[in-house]
Amino acid sequence: MDEQITGKRFLAVTVLNVLITVVEIIGGLVSGSLALLSDAFHNLGDSFSIVLGYVAQSIANKPETSKRTYGYRRAEILAAMVNAAFLIIVSVFLIIEAIKRIQQPTHINGEIMLIVAVVGLVANLLSAVLLHSGSHNNLNVKATYLHVLSDALSSFAVIIGGVILTFVNLTWLDPVLTIAVAIYIAYEAWPVIKQTVTILMESAPKLDYNGIEQDLVKIDGVTAVHHVHAWMIDEKRIIFSAHLNCHDMKLSDVEKIYSQVDKILREKYGICHVTIQAEYHRGKDEDFFDTVVDEEHLIR
């Protein structure tokens, strides 16, 4: 399957989540299970997240324009951040409610809790299968996939609780399971938050910058490299710009150097877009990374 998840699959996962939500709300109210109700509202949020993910993917596929010269690819990064942030908020809410339930325990109908949790687990696992193939190379789909996977784990935990509560009345078990699931959800969501913030802040991607400098100055005609910038449009596309000090040569010879630079950066370092400015003496004493911001650099 392609990296892009089809609209039919997003729709199928959304419908499954809505059905799970309805079943779990009814089951949670009848059984008195906080874990089941929490999972129901979590699934309701997932339905919104899945729709948001699909819309973001559709926007990201739009072509570049005069207003968006790099296209709309960061729509998926924004959606991934919103989805992951929502998971963190849900986790905090679940923990707070679970603590309240520990302080004020109520009777739980383990049999109803078990049946509903099994239905939820099957539906969530099916949703996870539908999204799995696109979750490896796409942060947006990964965030949506994590939503569904965390729901599956939540349902599994509720099943365990349902089995135990069918035979033993442990009032603390349901909220403890809720806390455990909430911690797991937050643990899985946090790396997505970190990565999306890194991309949106245009932090430098992890590259061998010493190796890049050494490779570029080895090119015949290049004497130094400075004013380097590197950032990411999304989790796969790295943008790179640099100033090269070169021998005094014809423009046609400089273009040959550009081709060599482009080939090295693309093939060896996985950089998809390269912008190079050739100079003779200008900036030769500057550092590899431009760490000084002044009027002269702003003009550039």
CSV table of C-alpha atoms in Angstrom, one decimal, residues 5-244:
chain,number,residue,atom,x,y,z
A,5,ILE,CA,-3.9,6.3,3.4
A,6,THR,CA,-6.9,6.3,1.2
A,7,GLY,CA,-10.1,8.2,2.0
A,8,LYS,CA,-12.1,4.9,2.2
A,9,ARG,CA,-9.8,3.6,5.0
A,10,PHE,CA,-10.0,6.8,6.9
A,11,LEU,CA,-13.8,6.7,6.6
A,12,ALA,CA,-13.9,3.0,7.7
A,13,VAL,CA,-11.8,3.8,10.8
A,14,THR,CA,-14.0,6.8,11.6
A,15,VAL,CA,-17.2,4.8,11.4
A,16,LEU,CA,-15.7,2.0,13.6
A,17,ASN,CA,-14.7,4.6,16.2
A,18,VAL,CA,-18.1,6.2,16.3
A,19,LEU,CA,-19.7,2.7,16.7
A,20,ILE,CA,-17.3,1.9,19.5
A,21,THR,CA,-18.0,5.2,21.2
A,22,VAL,CA,-21.8,4.6,21.2
A,23,VAL,CA,-21.4,1.0,22.5
A,24,GLU,CA,-18.9,2.0,25.2
A,25,ILE,CA,-21.0,4.9,26.5
A,26,ILE,CA,-24.0,2.7,26.9
A,27,GLY,CA,-21.9,-0.1,28.4
A,28,GLY,CA,-20.1,2.3,30.7
A,29,LEU,CA,-23.3,3.8,32.0
A,30,VAL,CA,-24.9,0.4,32.6
A,31,SER,CA,-21.9,-1.2,34.2
A,32,GLY,CA,-20.6,1.8,36.1
A,33,SER,CA,-17.1,1.4,34.7
A,34,LEU,CA,-15.0,4.6,34.5
A,35,ALA,CA,-12.4,2.8,32.4
A,36,LEU,CA,-15.2,2.0,29.8
A,37,LEU,CA,-16.6,5.6,29.8
A,38,SER,CA,-13.1,7.1,29.6
A,39,ASP,CA,-12.3,4.8,26.6
A,40,ALA,CA,-15.6,5.9,25.0
A,41,PHE,CA,-14.8,9.6,25.2
A,42,HIS,CA,-11.3,8.7,24.0
A,43,ASN,CA,-12.8,7.0,21.0
A,44,LEU,CA,-15.0,10.0,20.3
A,45,GLY,CA,-11.9,12.2,20.3
A,46,ASP,CA,-10.3,9.7,18.0
A,47,SER,CA,-13.1,10.1,15.5
A,48,PHE,CA,-12.4,13.8,15.3
A,49,SER,CA,-8.6,13.2,15.1
A,50,ILE,CA,-9.0,10.7,12.3
A,51,VAL,CA,-11.2,13.2,10.3
A,52,LEU,CA,-8.6,15.9,11.0
A,53,GLY,CA,-5.8,13.6,9.9
A,54,TYR,CA,-7.5,12.9,6.6
A,55,VAL,CA,-8.3,16.5,5.9
A,56,ALA,CA,-4.7,17.5,6.7
A,57,GLN,CA,-3.4,14.8,4.3
A,58,SER,CA,-5.6,16.1,1.6
A,59,ILE,CA,-4.4,19.7,2.1
A,60,ALA,CA,-0.8,18.5,2.2
A,61,ASN,CA,-1.1,17.0,-1.3
A,62,LYS,CA,-2.0,20.4,-2.8
A,63,PRO,CA,0.6,21.8,-5.2
A,64,GLU,CA,2.9,24.7,-4.4
A,65,THR,CA,1.6,28.2,-5.0
A,66,SER,CA,3.0,31.8,-5.0
A,67,LYS,CA,1.7,32.1,-1.4
A,68,ARG,CA,2.9,28.6,-0.3
A,69,THR,CA,6.2,28.1,-2.2
A,70,TYR,CA,6.9,24.9,-0.2
A,71,GLY,CA,3.4,23.7,-0.6
A,72,TYR,CA,1.0,22.7,2.2
A,73,ARG,CA,3.0,19.8,3.6
A,74,ARG,CA,3.1,21.1,7.1
A,75,ALA,CA,-0.7,20.8,7.4
A,76,GLU,CA,0.0,17.2,8.4
A,77,ILE,CA,2.6,18.2,11.0
A,78,LEU,CA,0.1,20.6,12.5
A,79,ALA,CA,-2.6,17.9,12.6
A,80,ALA,CA,-0.1,15.4,14.2
A,81,MET,CA,0.7,18.0,16.9
A,82,VAL,CA,-3.0,18.6,17.6
A,83,ASN,CA,-3.7,14.9,17.8
A,84,ALA,CA,-0.8,14.2,20.1
A,85,ALA,CA,-1.6,17.2,22.3
A,86,PHE,CA,-5.2,16.0,22.6
A,87,LEU,CA,-3.9,12.6,23.7
A,88,ILE,CA,-1.9,14.3,26.5
A,89,ILE,CA,-5.0,16.3,27.6
A,90,VAL,CA,-7.1,13.1,27.6
A,91,SER,CA,-4.5,11.3,29.7
A,92,VAL,CA,-4.5,14.0,32.4
A,93,PHE,CA,-8.3,14.1,32.5
A,94,LEU,CA,-8.4,10.3,32.9
A,95,ILE,CA,-5.9,10.3,35.7
A,96,ILE,CA,-7.8,13.0,37.6
A,97,GLU,CA,-11.1,11.1,37.2
A,98,ALA,CA,-9.5,7.9,38.2
A,99,ILE,CA,-8.1,9.4,41.4
A,100,LYS,CA,-11.6,10.7,42.2
A,101,ARG,CA,-13.0,7.2,41.7
A,102,ILE,CA,-10.4,5.7,44.0
A,103,GLN,CA,-11.6,8.1,46.7
A,104,GLN,CA,-15.2,7.4,46.0
A,105,PRO,CA,-15.4,3.8,44.8
A,106,THR,CA,-18.6,2.4,43.2
A,107,HIS,CA,-19.7,-1.1,42.2
A,108,ILE,CA,-18.8,-2.3,38.7
A,109,ASN,CA,-20.7,-4.9,36.6
A,110,GLY,CA,-17.8,-6.9,35.4
A,111,GLU,CA,-19.7,-9.0,32.9
A,112,ILE,CA,-21.1,-6.0,30.9
A,113,MET,CA,-17.7,-4.3,31.1
A,114,LEU,CA,-16.1,-7.4,29.7
A,115,ILE,CA,-18.5,-7.9,26.8
A,116,VAL,CA,-18.3,-4.2,25.7
A,117,ALA,CA,-14.5,-4.1,26.1
A,118,VAL,CA,-14.1,-7.2,23.8
A,119,VAL,CA,-16.2,-5.4,21.1
A,120,GLY,CA,-14.1,-2.3,21.5
A,121,LEU,CA,-10.8,-4.3,21.2
A,122,VAL,CA,-11.9,-6.1,18.0
A,123,ALA,CA,-13.0,-2.8,16.4
A,124,ASN,CA,-9.8,-1.0,17.4
A,125,LEU,CA,-7.5,-3.7,16.2
A,126,LEU,CA,-9.3,-3.6,12.8
A,127,SER,CA,-8.8,0.1,12.7
A,128,ALA,CA,-5.1,-0.2,13.6
A,129,VAL,CA,-4.6,-2.7,10.7
A,130,LEU,CA,-6.2,-0.3,8.3
A,131,LEU,CA,-3.8,2.5,9.3
A,132,HIS,CA,-0.7,0.5,10.1
A,133,SER,CA,1.0,0.6,6.7
A,134,GLY,CA,1.0,4.4,6.5
A,135,SER,CA,2.2,5.0,10.1
A,136,HIS,CA,5.9,4.4,9.5
A,137,ASN,CA,6.7,7.3,7.2
A,138,ASN,CA,4.0,9.9,8.0
A,139,LEU,CA,3.8,11.7,11.4
A,140,ASN,CA,0.1,12.6,10.8
A,141,VAL,CA,-0.9,9.0,10.1
A,142,LYS,CA,1.3,7.9,13.0
A,143,ALA,CA,-0.5,10.2,15.4
A,144,THR,CA,-3.8,8.9,14.3
A,145,TYR,CA,-2.6,5.3,14.4
A,146,LEU,CA,-1.4,5.9,18.0
A,147,HIS,CA,-4.9,7.0,18.9
A,148,VAL,CA,-6.3,3.8,17.7
A,149,LEU,CA,-3.6,1.6,19.1
A,150,SER,CA,-3.9,3.2,22.5
A,151,ASP,CA,-7.6,2.5,22.4
A,152,ALA,CA,-6.9,-1.1,21.6
A,153,LEU,CA,-4.6,-1.3,24.6
A,154,SER,CA,-7.2,0.4,26.7
A,155,SER,CA,-9.8,-2.1,25.7
A,156,PHE,CA,-7.5,-4.9,26.5
A,157,ALA,CA,-6.9,-3.5,30.0
A,158,VAL,CA,-10.6,-3.2,30.5
A,159,ILE,CA,-11.1,-6.8,29.4
A,160,ILE,CA,-8.6,-7.9,32.1
A,161,GLY,CA,-10.4,-5.8,34.6
A,162,GLY,CA,-13.8,-7.1,33.5
A,163,VAL,CA,-12.6,-10.7,33.9
A,164,ILE,CA,-11.4,-10.0,37.4
A,165,LEU,CA,-14.4,-8.0,38.5
A,166,THR,CA,-16.7,-10.7,37.2
A,167,PHE,CA,-15.4,-12.9,40.1
A,168,VAL,CA,-14.0,-10.4,42.6
A,169,ASN,CA,-15.4,-7.0,43.7
A,170,LEU,CA,-12.2,-4.9,43.7
A,171,THR,CA,-13.4,-1.3,43.6
A,172,TRP,CA,-10.0,0.1,43.1
A,173,LEU,CA,-9.1,-2.0,40.0
A,174,ASP,CA,-11.1,0.0,37.4
A,175,PRO,CA,-9.5,3.4,38.3
A,176,VAL,CA,-6.1,1.8,38.6
A,177,LEU,CA,-6.5,0.4,35.1
A,178,THR,CA,-7.6,3.8,33.9
A,179,ILE,CA,-4.4,5.4,35.3
A,180,ALA,CA,-2.2,2.8,33.7
A,181,VAL,CA,-3.7,3.3,30.3
A,182,ALA,CA,-3.6,7.1,30.6
A,183,ILE,CA,0.1,6.9,31.4
A,184,TYR,CA,0.8,4.7,28.4
A,185,ILE,CA,-1.2,7.0,26.1
A,186,ALA,CA,0.8,10.1,27.2
A,187,TYR,CA,4.1,8.1,26.9
A,188,GLU,CA,3.3,7.2,23.2
A,189,ALA,CA,2.1,10.7,22.4
A,190,TRP,CA,5.0,12.7,23.8
A,191,PRO,CA,7.6,11.8,21.1
A,192,VAL,CA,5.2,13.0,18.4
A,193,ILE,CA,4.8,16.3,20.3
A,194,LYS,CA,8.6,16.7,20.4
A,195,GLN,CA,9.1,15.9,16.8
A,196,THR,CA,6.4,18.2,15.5
A,197,VAL,CA,7.6,21.1,17.6
A,198,THR,CA,11.1,20.5,16.3
A,199,ILE,CA,9.9,20.7,12.7
A,200,LEU,CA,7.7,23.7,13.3
A,201,MET,CA,10.5,25.5,15.1
A,202,GLU,CA,12.7,24.8,12.0
A,203,SER,CA,15.3,23.1,14.3
A,204,ALA,CA,18.3,21.7,12.4
A,205,PRO,CA,17.8,18.1,11.4
A,206,LYS,CA,20.3,15.4,12.6
A,207,LEU,CA,23.0,15.5,9.9
A,208,ASP,CA,26.7,14.9,9.9
A,209,TYR,CA,27.6,18.6,9.4
A,210,ASN,CA,31.3,18.0,9.8
A,211,GLY,CA,31.1,15.4,7.1
A,212,ILE,CA,29.1,17.7,4.9
A,213,GLU,CA,31.7,20.5,5.3
A,214,GLN,CA,34.6,18.1,4.6
A,215,ASP,CA,32.8,16.6,1.5
A,216,LEU,CA,32.1,20.1,0.0
A,217,VAL,CA,35.6,21.6,0.4
A,218,LYS,CA,37.0,18.5,-1.3
A,219,ILE,CA,35.2,19.5,-4.5
A,220,ASP,CA,37.7,21.0,-6.9
A,221,GLY,CA,37.3,24.8,-6.9
A,222,VAL,CA,35.6,25.1,-3.5
A,223,THR,CA,37.7,26.7,-0.7
A,224,ALA,CA,35.3,27.2,2.1
A,225,VAL,CA,31.7,26.7,3.3
A,226,HIS,CA,29.8,29.1,5.5
A,227,HIS,CA,26.3,30.6,6.3
A,228,VAL,CA,24.8,27.1,6.4
A,229,HIS,CA,21.1,26.5,7.2
A,230,ALA,CA,19.2,23.3,7.3
A,231,TRP,CA,15.6,22.7,8.3
A,232,MET,CA,12.7,20.3,7.7
A,233,ILE,CA,9.4,20.9,5.8
A,234,ASP,CA,8.0,17.7,7.2
A,235,GLU,CA,9.5,14.5,8.8
A,236,LYS,CA,10.9,13.3,5.4
A,237,ARG,CA,12.0,16.5,3.5
A,238,ILE,CA,15.2,18.3,4.5
A,239,ILE,CA,16.0,21.7,3.0
A,240,PHE,CA,19.6,22.9,2.9
A,241,SER,CA,21.2,26.2,1.9
A,242,ALA,CA,24.9,27.3,2.1
A,243,HIS,CA,27.4,29.8,0.7
A,244,LEU,CA,30.4,28.4,-1.0
